[in-house]
Amino acid sequence: MSSTEAATAMKTLTELYNSPEKGIMEEQMLYVSRHMMPKLIAPLPRQMGLTDKTSTPVAFFDNACGSGVLTHEIQQMLPKDVLEKSTFLCADNAEGMVNLSKKRVGLDGWVNTEVKRLDATNTGLPENSFTHVGLGLALHIIPDPDAVLADTKRILKPGGIFGATTFHKTNIFWQPDVRSAFESFPFEAPFLKEVKMQMHNQGDWTDPEWIETHLKSQGFVDVQVTTNPGRYHIKNAEEFVMSFGMMLVWLINTAWSEETRREHPVEEVRELLRRHLEEKYEGKGWDIEWKVICTTAKVE
């Protein structure tokens, strides 16, 4: 992915996240947030020291929260008496994600949870406010991750825990199936030469060794970085399209010309993708795999 392609990809993704999520896109986001995404985030809470044995209430900040997957997992995990004494703040800079998280507070019964629109690089939150700050699949996307780290240190209480997930540089995820689908289309459907896991040029959040060294240089202690392979069973072609509908729109808007997008709207592309996968896997399910980096650290 060239620097120009990366800039276009980032702009497209930002537009998707900032658009109010309506109709099929909201349905897709809710579905993936409840099925596949929890498996992607699963290693992080435990690495942050949060389990069903946790006995002390938390003040948790889910920064760049997206649809609140991390918050939901922790609320499902904590003992009821601890949860009732804990507080949660979910914040994102994208209006669509904020609205979706607000909806999930009611739909999924989140306890003691506030949702705000905030800039992850400069939240404006009070110093020494939180026991935990977590970011799920964000630091490889947010353009200024060092600003996020600085703000995180400021708002964590002494001894507070920072946790984040990012995609490993060798992660493939949805790419093989979408690439083979594009190659099968009855028209020229460009696919990015390389789908890089990071959309900015500040450091390398796809490299575990770099992450560990960098966090230590930024003043964090007890730094732990792990690589976590995972998989999810896709039931059928329809579930794949449902799970990766947002990424499909992002890819089309990033890699295709305006003329191609006009001639082949996303509804047509979704159906072509579904048909290809139906044929490729003979109507059966299959596994997709990923590789996620989990990073945790403390502030002194």
mmCIF file of C-alpha atoms in Angstrom:
data_model
loop_
_atom_site.group_PDB
_atom_site.id
_atom_site.type_symbol
_atom_site.label_atom_id
_atom_site.label_comp_id
_atom_site.label_asym_id
_atom_site.label_seq_id
_atom_site.Cartn_x
_atom_site.Cartn_y
_atom_site.Cartn_z
ATOM 1 C CA MET A 1 0.000 0.000 0.000
ATOM 2 C CA SER A 2 1.571 3.275 -1.109
ATOM 3 C CA SER A 3 1.433 6.428 1.016
ATOM 4 C CA THR A 4 -1.288 7.767 -1.289
ATOM 5 C CA GLU A 5 -3.294 4.552 -0.965
ATOM 6 C CA ALA A 6 -2.824 4.642 2.808
ATOM 7 C CA ALA A 7 -4.118 8.216 2.988
ATOM 8 C CA THR A 8 -7.141 7.292 0.873
ATOM 9 C CA ALA A 9 -7.769 4.196 2.991
ATOM 10 C CA MET A 10 -7.632 6.215 6.204
ATOM 11 C CA LYS A 11 -9.973 8.888 4.826
ATOM 12 C CA THR A 12 -12.464 6.247 3.692
ATOM 13 C CA LEU A 13 -12.391 4.432 7.019
ATOM 14 C CA THR A 14 -12.868 7.676 8.932
ATOM 15 C CA GLU A 15 -15.891 8.554 6.798
ATOM 16 C CA LEU A 16 -17.403 5.129 7.467
ATOM 17 C CA TYR A 17 -16.881 5.402 11.227
ATOM 18 C CA ASN A 18 -18.235 8.940 11.355
ATOM 19 C CA SER A 19 -21.374 8.266 9.364
ATOM 20 C CA PRO A 20 -24.480 7.645 11.445
ATOM 21 C CA GLU A 21 -24.915 3.866 11.274
ATOM 22 C CA LYS A 22 -28.333 3.210 9.785
ATOM 23 C CA GLY A 23 -30.069 0.268 8.178
ATOM 24 C CA ILE A 24 -27.953 -2.618 6.959
ATOM 25 C CA MET A 25 -24.655 -1.130 8.180
ATOM 26 C CA GLU A 26 -25.926 -0.823 11.749
ATOM 27 C CA GLU A 27 -27.306 -4.349 11.575
ATOM 28 C CA GLN A 28 -23.927 -5.621 10.398
ATOM 29 C CA MET A 29 -22.052 -3.761 13.139
ATOM 30 C CA LEU A 30 -24.314 -5.110 15.861
ATOM 31 C CA TYR A 31 -23.989 -8.640 14.511
ATOM 32 C CA VAL A 32 -20.206 -8.660 14.306
ATOM 33 C CA SER A 33 -19.963 -6.950 17.715
ATOM 34 C CA ARG A 34 -21.869 -9.789 19.318
ATOM 35 C CA HIS A 35 -20.361 -12.750 17.478
ATOM 36 C CA MET A 36 -16.865 -12.459 16.024
ATOM 37 C CA MET A 37 -15.429 -9.353 17.696
ATOM 38 C CA PRO A 38 -15.660 -10.728 21.257
ATOM 39 C CA LYS A 39 -13.288 -13.518 20.228
ATOM 40 C CA LEU A 40 -10.825 -10.974 18.841
ATOM 41 C CA ILE A 41 -10.823 -8.990 22.083
ATOM 42 C CA ALA A 42 -11.018 -11.966 24.479
ATOM 43 C CA PRO A 43 -7.322 -12.196 25.481
ATOM 44 C CA LEU A 44 -7.100 -8.541 26.534
ATOM 45 C CA PRO A 45 -9.230 -8.316 29.717
ATOM 46 C CA ARG A 46 -7.427 -11.253 31.321
ATOM 47 C CA GLN A 47 -4.032 -9.788 30.418
ATOM 48 C CA MET A 48 -5.221 -6.548 32.059
ATOM 49 C CA GLY A 49 -5.939 -8.534 35.219
ATOM 50 C CA LEU A 50 -9.725 -8.573 34.847
ATOM 51 C CA THR A 51 -11.431 -11.938 35.376
ATOM 52 C CA ASP A 52 -14.480 -13.462 37.016
ATOM 53 C CA LYS A 53 -12.374 -13.531 40.210
ATOM 54 C CA THR A 54 -11.772 -9.769 40.280
ATOM 55 C CA SER A 55 -12.751 -8.474 43.722
ATOM 56 C CA THR A 56 -12.058 -4.732 43.476
ATOM 57 C CA PRO A 57 -14.363 -2.342 41.572
ATOM 58 C CA VAL A 58 -12.873 -0.722 38.480
ATOM 59 C CA ALA A 59 -13.086 2.676 36.843
ATOM 60 C CA PHE A 60 -12.719 1.582 33.221
ATOM 61 C CA PHE A 61 -12.244 3.832 30.200
ATOM 62 C CA ASP A 62 -12.947 2.152 26.862
ATOM 63 C CA ASN A 63 -11.152 4.622 24.591
ATOM 64 C CA ALA A 64 -11.811 4.642 20.831
ATOM 65 C CA CYS A 65 -14.527 2.219 21.882
ATOM 66 C CA GLY A 66 -16.140 1.545 18.511
ATOM 67 C CA SER A 67 -19.269 -0.461 19.273
ATOM 68 C CA GLY A 68 -18.187 -1.126 22.864
ATOM 69 C CA VAL A 69 -16.969 -4.695 22.431
ATOM 70 C CA LEU A 70 -14.370 -4.397 25.209
ATOM 71 C CA THR A 71 -16.846 -2.873 27.650
ATOM 72 C CA HIS A 72 -19.365 -5.616 26.962
ATOM 73 C CA GLU A 73 -16.820 -8.388 27.506
ATOM 74 C CA ILE A 74 -15.680 -6.963 30.826
ATOM 75 C CA GLN A 75 -19.237 -6.413 32.039
ATOM 76 C CA GLN A 76 -20.066 -10.016 31.184
ATOM 77 C CA MET A 77 -16.960 -11.202 33.046
ATOM 78 C CA LEU A 78 -16.911 -9.278 36.327
ATOM 79 C CA PRO A 79 -18.734 -10.670 39.377
ATOM 80 C CA LYS A 80 -22.100 -8.972 39.833
ATOM 81 C CA ASP A 81 -21.237 -7.279 43.130
ATOM 82 C CA VAL A 82 -18.001 -5.875 41.674
ATOM 83 C CA LEU A 83 -19.730 -4.752 38.481
ATOM 84 C CA GLU A 84 -22.403 -2.859 40.394
ATOM 85 C CA LYS A 85 -19.711 -0.813 42.165
ATOM 86 C CA SER A 86 -17.672 -0.201 39.003
ATOM 87 C CA THR A 87 -17.945 2.625 36.474
ATOM 88 C CA PHE A 88 -17.431 2.583 32.717
ATOM 89 C CA LEU A 89 -16.843 5.336 30.200
ATOM 90 C CA CYS A 90 -17.053 4.524 26.487
ATOM 91 C CA ALA A 91 -15.785 7.191 24.113
ATOM 92 C CA ASP A 92 -15.151 7.462 20.395
ATOM 93 C CA ASN A 93 -14.533 10.322 18.002
ATOM 94 C CA ALA A 94 -16.925 8.861 15.416
ATOM 95 C CA GLU A 95 -20.564 9.857 15.722
ATOM 96 C CA GLY A 96 -21.773 6.552 14.274
ATOM 97 C CA MET A 97 -19.861 4.526 16.867
ATOM 98 C CA VAL A 98 -21.010 6.743 19.737
ATOM 99 C CA ASN A 99 -24.640 6.330 18.700
ATOM 100 C CA LEU A 100 -24.245 2.572 18.372
ATOM 101 C CA SER A 101 -22.624 2.254 21.813
ATOM 102 C CA LYS A 102 -25.395 4.351 23.342
ATOM 103 C CA LYS A 103 -27.917 1.999 21.805
ATOM 104 C CA ARG A 104 -26.081 -1.035 23.209
ATOM 105 C CA VAL A 105 -26.242 0.388 26.745
ATOM 106 C CA GLY A 106 -29.977 -0.237 26.615
ATOM 107 C CA LEU A 107 -30.045 -3.273 24.346
ATOM 108 C CA ASP A 108 -27.388 -5.203 26.259
ATOM 109 C CA GLY A 109 -28.024 -3.878 29.753
ATOM 110 C CA TRP A 110 -24.635 -2.314 30.428
ATOM 111 C CA VAL A 111 -24.270 -1.191 34.044
ATOM 112 C CA ASN A 112 -22.992 2.220 35.209
ATOM 113 C CA THR A 113 -21.911 3.137 31.680
ATOM 114 C CA GLU A 114 -21.600 6.594 30.158
ATOM 115 C CA VAL A 115 -20.966 7.134 26.433
ATOM 116 C CA LYS A 116 -19.331 10.289 25.084
ATOM 117 C CA ARG A 117 -17.816 11.623 21.897
ATOM 118 C CA LEU A 118 -14.139 12.325 22.640
ATOM 119 C CA ASP A 119 -10.868 12.584 20.744
ATOM 120 C CA ALA A 120 -8.636 9.687 21.836
ATOM 121 C CA THR A 121 -5.522 11.824 21.399
ATOM 122 C CA ASN A 122 -6.798 14.571 23.715
ATOM 123 C CA THR A 123 -9.746 13.447 25.816
ATOM 124 C CA GLY A 124 -9.803 16.395 28.200
ATOM 125 C CA LEU A 125 -10.691 13.997 31.018
ATOM 126 C CA PRO A 126 -9.451 14.713 34.571
ATOM 127 C CA GLU A 127 -6.048 13.431 35.654
ATOM 128 C CA ASN A 128 -5.807 10.252 37.759
ATOM 129 C CA SER A 129 -9.388 9.230 36.919
ATOM 130 C CA PHE A 130 -9.240 5.568 35.871
ATOM 131 C CA THR A 131 -7.939 2.246 37.122
ATOM 132 C CA HIS A 132 -7.909 0.860 33.578
ATOM 133 C CA VAL A 133 -7.749 2.331 30.069
ATOM 134 C CA GLY A 134 -8.287 -0.004 27.120
ATOM 135 C CA LEU A 135 -8.221 0.427 23.339
ATOM 136 C CA GLY A 136 -9.435 -2.367 21.099
ATOM 137 C CA LEU A 137 -7.961 -2.455 17.573
ATOM 138 C CA ALA A 138 -7.262 1.271 17.498
ATOM 139 C CA LEU A 139 -3.611 2.285 17.854
ATOM 140 C CA HIS A 140 -2.705 0.998 14.390
ATOM 141 C CA ILE A 141 -5.460 3.232 12.969
ATOM 142 C CA ILE A 142 -5.436 6.441 15.045
ATOM 143 C CA PRO A 143 -3.033 8.855 13.274
ATOM 144 C CA ASP A 144 -1.207 10.013 16.445
ATOM 145 C CA PRO A 145 -0.892 7.029 18.805
ATOM 146 C CA ASP A 146 1.837 8.676 20.886
ATOM 147 C CA ALA A 147 -0.643 11.399 21.842
ATOM 148 C CA VAL A 148 -3.011 8.636 22.970
ATOM 149 C CA LEU A 149 -0.269 7.133 25.136
ATOM 150 C CA ALA A 150 0.523 10.503 26.715
ATOM 151 C CA ASP A 151 -3.137 11.154 27.496
ATOM 152 C CA THR A 152 -3.512 7.614 28.847
ATOM 153 C CA LYS A 153 -0.667 8.139 31.327
ATOM 154 C CA ARG A 154 -2.263 11.403 32.415
ATOM 155 C CA ILE A 155 -5.723 10.000 33.143
ATOM 156 C CA LEU A 156 -4.694 6.694 34.734
ATOM 157 C CA LYS A 157 -4.449 6.514 38.512
ATOM 158 C CA PRO A 158 -1.012 5.596 39.934
ATOM 159 C CA GLY A 159 -0.576 1.874 39.339
ATOM 160 C CA GLY A 160 -3.316 1.981 36.701
ATOM 161 C CA ILE A 161 -3.333 -0.472 33.820
ATOM 162 C CA PHE A 162 -3.235 0.274 30.106
ATOM 163 C CA GLY A 163 -4.287 -2.356 27.566
ATOM 164 C CA ALA A 164 -4.576 -2.411 23.784
ATOM 165 C CA THR A 165 -4.991 -4.764 20.865
ATOM 166 C CA THR A 166 -3.600 -4.231 17.380
ATOM 167 C CA PHE A 167 -3.362 -6.486 14.349
ATOM 168 C CA HIS A 168 -0.099 -8.345 13.773
ATOM 169 C CA LYS A 169 1.703 -7.524 10.519
ATOM 170 C CA THR A 170 1.167 -11.102 9.270
ATOM 171 C CA ASN A 171 -2.587 -11.002 9.911
ATOM 172 C CA ILE A 172 -4.661 -12.068 6.879
ATOM 173 C CA PHE A 173 -8.212 -12.342 8.280
ATOM 174 C CA TRP A 174 -10.796 -11.602 5.537
ATOM 175 C CA GLN A 175 -8.302 -10.913 2.757
ATOM 176 C CA PRO A 176 -7.982 -14.327 0.999
ATOM 177 C CA ASP A 177 -11.729 -14.766 0.550
ATOM 178 C CA VAL A 178 -12.380 -11.219 -0.645
ATOM 179 C CA ARG A 179 -9.358 -11.294 -2.947
ATOM 180 C CA SER A 180 -10.482 -14.539 -4.623
ATOM 181 C CA ALA A 181 -13.995 -13.111 -4.943
ATOM 182 C CA PHE A 182 -12.750 -9.952 -6.657
ATOM 183 C CA GLU A 183 -10.720 -12.079 -9.079
ATOM 184 C CA SER A 184 -13.892 -14.000 -9.983
ATOM 185 C CA PHE A 185 -16.031 -10.946 -10.768
ATOM 186 C CA PRO A 186 -17.163 -10.514 -14.408
ATOM 187 C CA PHE A 187 -15.517 -7.074 -14.508
ATOM 188 C CA GLU A 188 -12.180 -5.639 -13.423
ATOM 189 C CA ALA A 189 -12.337 -5.342 -9.640
ATOM 190 C CA PRO A 190 -9.055 -3.926 -8.284
ATOM 191 C CA PHE A 191 -7.763 -5.230 -4.955
ATOM 192 C CA LEU A 192 -5.076 -3.424 -2.975
ATOM 193 C CA LYS A 193 -1.585 -4.717 -3.775
ATOM 194 C CA GLU A 194 -0.960 -4.913 -0.048
ATOM 195 C CA VAL A 195 -3.427 -4.488 2.798
ATOM 196 C CA LYS A 196 -1.230 -3.085 5.529
ATOM 197 C CA MET A 197 -2.430 -3.521 9.079
ATOM 198 C CA GLN A 198 -1.370 0.028 10.053
ATOM 199 C CA MET A 199 -2.803 3.211 8.531
ATOM 200 C CA HIS A 200 -0.265 5.762 9.727
ATOM 201 C CA ASN A 201 3.515 6.099 9.808
ATOM 202 C CA GLN A 202 4.094 6.665 13.535
ATOM 203 C CA GLY A 203 6.015 3.632 14.758
ATOM 204 C CA ASP A 204 5.004 0.043 14.044
ATOM 205 C CA TRP A 205 2.023 -1.156 16.059
ATOM 206 C CA THR A 206 2.005 -4.405 14.081
ATOM 207 C CA ASP A 207 5.381 -5.515 15.521
ATOM 208 C CA PRO A 208 5.378 -6.936 19.088
ATOM 209 C CA GLU A 209 9.067 -6.225 19.712
ATOM 210 C CA TRP A 210 8.750 -2.612 18.605
ATOM 211 C CA ILE A 211 5.669 -2.116 20.790
ATOM 212 C CA GLU A 212 7.426 -3.392 23.920
ATOM 213 C CA THR A 213 10.471 -1.195 23.370
ATOM 214 C CA HIS A 214 8.348 1.851 22.564
ATOM 215 C CA LEU A 215 6.075 1.603 25.607
ATOM 216 C CA LYS A 216 9.090 1.351 27.891
ATOM 217 C CA SER A 217 10.578 4.423 26.216
ATOM 218 C CA GLN A 218 7.309 6.283 26.893
ATOM 219 C CA GLY A 219 7.567 5.624 30.626
ATOM 220 C CA PHE A 220 5.277 2.616 31.039
ATOM 221 C CA VAL A 221 6.342 -0.231 33.340
ATOM 222 C CA ASP A 222 5.497 -3.937 33.613
ATOM 223 C CA VAL A 223 5.070 -4.016 29.843
ATOM 224 C CA GLN A 224 3.721 -7.295 28.490
ATOM 225 C CA VAL A 225 3.199 -7.929 24.769
ATOM 226 C CA THR A 226 1.718 -11.192 23.503
ATOM 227 C CA THR A 227 0.763 -12.503 20.074
ATOM 228 C CA ASN A 228 -2.589 -14.256 20.010
ATOM 229 C CA PRO A 229 -3.671 -16.299 16.989
ATOM 230 C CA GLY A 230 -7.378 -16.978 16.774
ATOM 231 C CA ARG A 231 -10.078 -18.314 14.540
ATOM 232 C CA TYR A 232 -13.806 -18.023 14.014
ATOM 233 C CA HIS A 233 -16.118 -20.439 12.243
ATOM 234 C CA ILE A 234 -18.106 -18.741 9.501
ATOM 235 C CA LYS A 235 -21.405 -20.604 9.199
ATOM 236 C CA ASN A 236 -22.015 -19.733 5.559
ATOM 237 C CA ALA A 237 -21.493 -17.116 2.861
ATOM 238 C CA GLU A 238 -24.282 -14.933 4.254
ATOM 239 C CA GLU A 239 -22.528 -14.673 7.614
ATOM 240 C CA PHE A 240 -19.256 -13.660 5.957
ATOM 241 C CA VAL A 241 -20.998 -10.843 4.070
ATOM 242 C CA MET A 242 -22.757 -9.790 7.274
ATOM 243 C CA SER A 243 -19.518 -9.846 9.282
ATOM 244 C CA PHE A 244 -17.331 -7.999 6.796
ATOM 245 C CA GLY A 245 -19.837 -5.710 5.104
ATOM 246 C CA MET A 246 -18.170 -2.599 6.478
ATOM 247 C CA MET A 247 -14.713 -3.705 5.328
ATOM 248 C CA LEU A 248 -16.138 -4.457 1.891
ATOM 249 C CA VAL A 249 -17.449 -0.900 1.579
ATOM 250 C CA TRP A 250 -14.095 0.427 2.805
ATOM 251 C CA LEU A 251 -12.178 -1.653 0.255
ATOM 252 C CA ILE A 252 -14.389 -0.627 -2.660
ATOM 253 C CA ASN A 253 -14.181 3.057 -1.751
ATOM 254 C CA THR A 254 -10.410 2.791 -1.350
ATOM 255 C CA ALA A 255 -9.374 0.672 -4.340
ATOM 256 C CA TRP A 256 -12.015 1.312 -7.007
ATOM 257 C CA SER A 257 -12.447 4.299 -9.271
ATOM 258 C CA GLU A 258 -15.573 6.412 -9.019
ATOM 259 C CA GLU A 259 -16.672 5.052 -12.396
ATOM 260 C CA THR A 260 -16.356 1.419 -11.273
ATOM 261 C CA ARG A 261 -18.246 2.153 -8.056
ATOM 262 C CA ARG A 262 -21.003 3.850 -10.029
ATOM 263 C CA GLU A 263 -21.311 0.962 -12.490
ATOM 264 C CA HIS A 264 -21.194 -1.702 -9.762
ATOM 265 C CA PRO A 265 -22.898 -0.518 -6.558
ATOM 266 C CA VAL A 266 -22.159 -2.180 -3.240
ATOM 267 C CA GLU A 267 -25.409 -4.191 -3.318
ATOM 268 C CA GLU A 268 -24.233 -5.916 -6.504
ATOM 269 C CA VAL A 269 -20.785 -6.525 -5.027
ATOM 270 C CA ARG A 270 -22.241 -8.065 -1.869
ATOM 271 C CA GLU A 271 -24.273 -10.502 -3.948
ATOM 272 C CA LEU A 272 -21.309 -11.414 -6.165
ATOM 273 C CA LEU A 273 -19.209 -11.999 -3.043
ATOM 274 C CA ARG A 274 -21.914 -14.180 -1.516
ATOM 275 C CA ARG A 275 -22.249 -16.269 -4.683
ATOM 276 C CA HIS A 276 -18.487 -16.738 -4.965
ATOM 277 C CA LEU A 277 -18.153 -17.930 -1.368
ATOM 278 C CA GLU A 278 -21.188 -20.173 -1.704
ATOM 279 C CA GLU A 279 -19.483 -21.885 -4.638
ATOM 280 C CA LYS A 280 -15.975 -21.817 -3.143
ATOM 281 C CA TYR A 281 -17.040 -23.590 0.052
ATOM 282 C CA GLU A 282 -19.845 -25.660 -1.506
ATOM 283 C CA GLY A 283 -22.487 -24.129 0.726
ATOM 284 C CA LYS A 284 -20.659 -25.158 3.898
ATOM 285 C CA GLY A 285 -18.977 -23.210 6.651
ATOM 286 C CA TRP A 286 -15.250 -22.538 7.051
ATOM 287 C CA ASP A 287 -12.778 -21.028 9.501
ATOM 288 C CA ILE A 288 -11.124 -17.643 9.188
ATOM 289 C CA GLU A 289 -7.955 -16.898 11.124
ATOM 290 C CA TRP A 290 -6.327 -13.825 12.610
ATOM 291 C CA LYS A 291 -3.320 -12.761 14.630
ATOM 292 C CA VAL A 292 -3.822 -10.089 17.284
ATOM 293 C CA ILE A 293 -1.218 -8.407 19.480
ATOM 294 C CA CYS A 294 -2.275 -7.782 23.092
ATOM 295 C CA THR A 295 -0.308 -5.140 24.960
ATOM 296 C CA THR A 296 -0.587 -4.276 28.644
ATOM 297 C CA ALA A 297 1.426 -1.974 30.889
ATOM 298 C CA LYS A 298 1.198 0.055 34.079
ATOM 299 C CA VAL A 299 1.863 3.646 35.071
ATOM 300 C CA GLU A 300 3.835 4.391 38.200
#
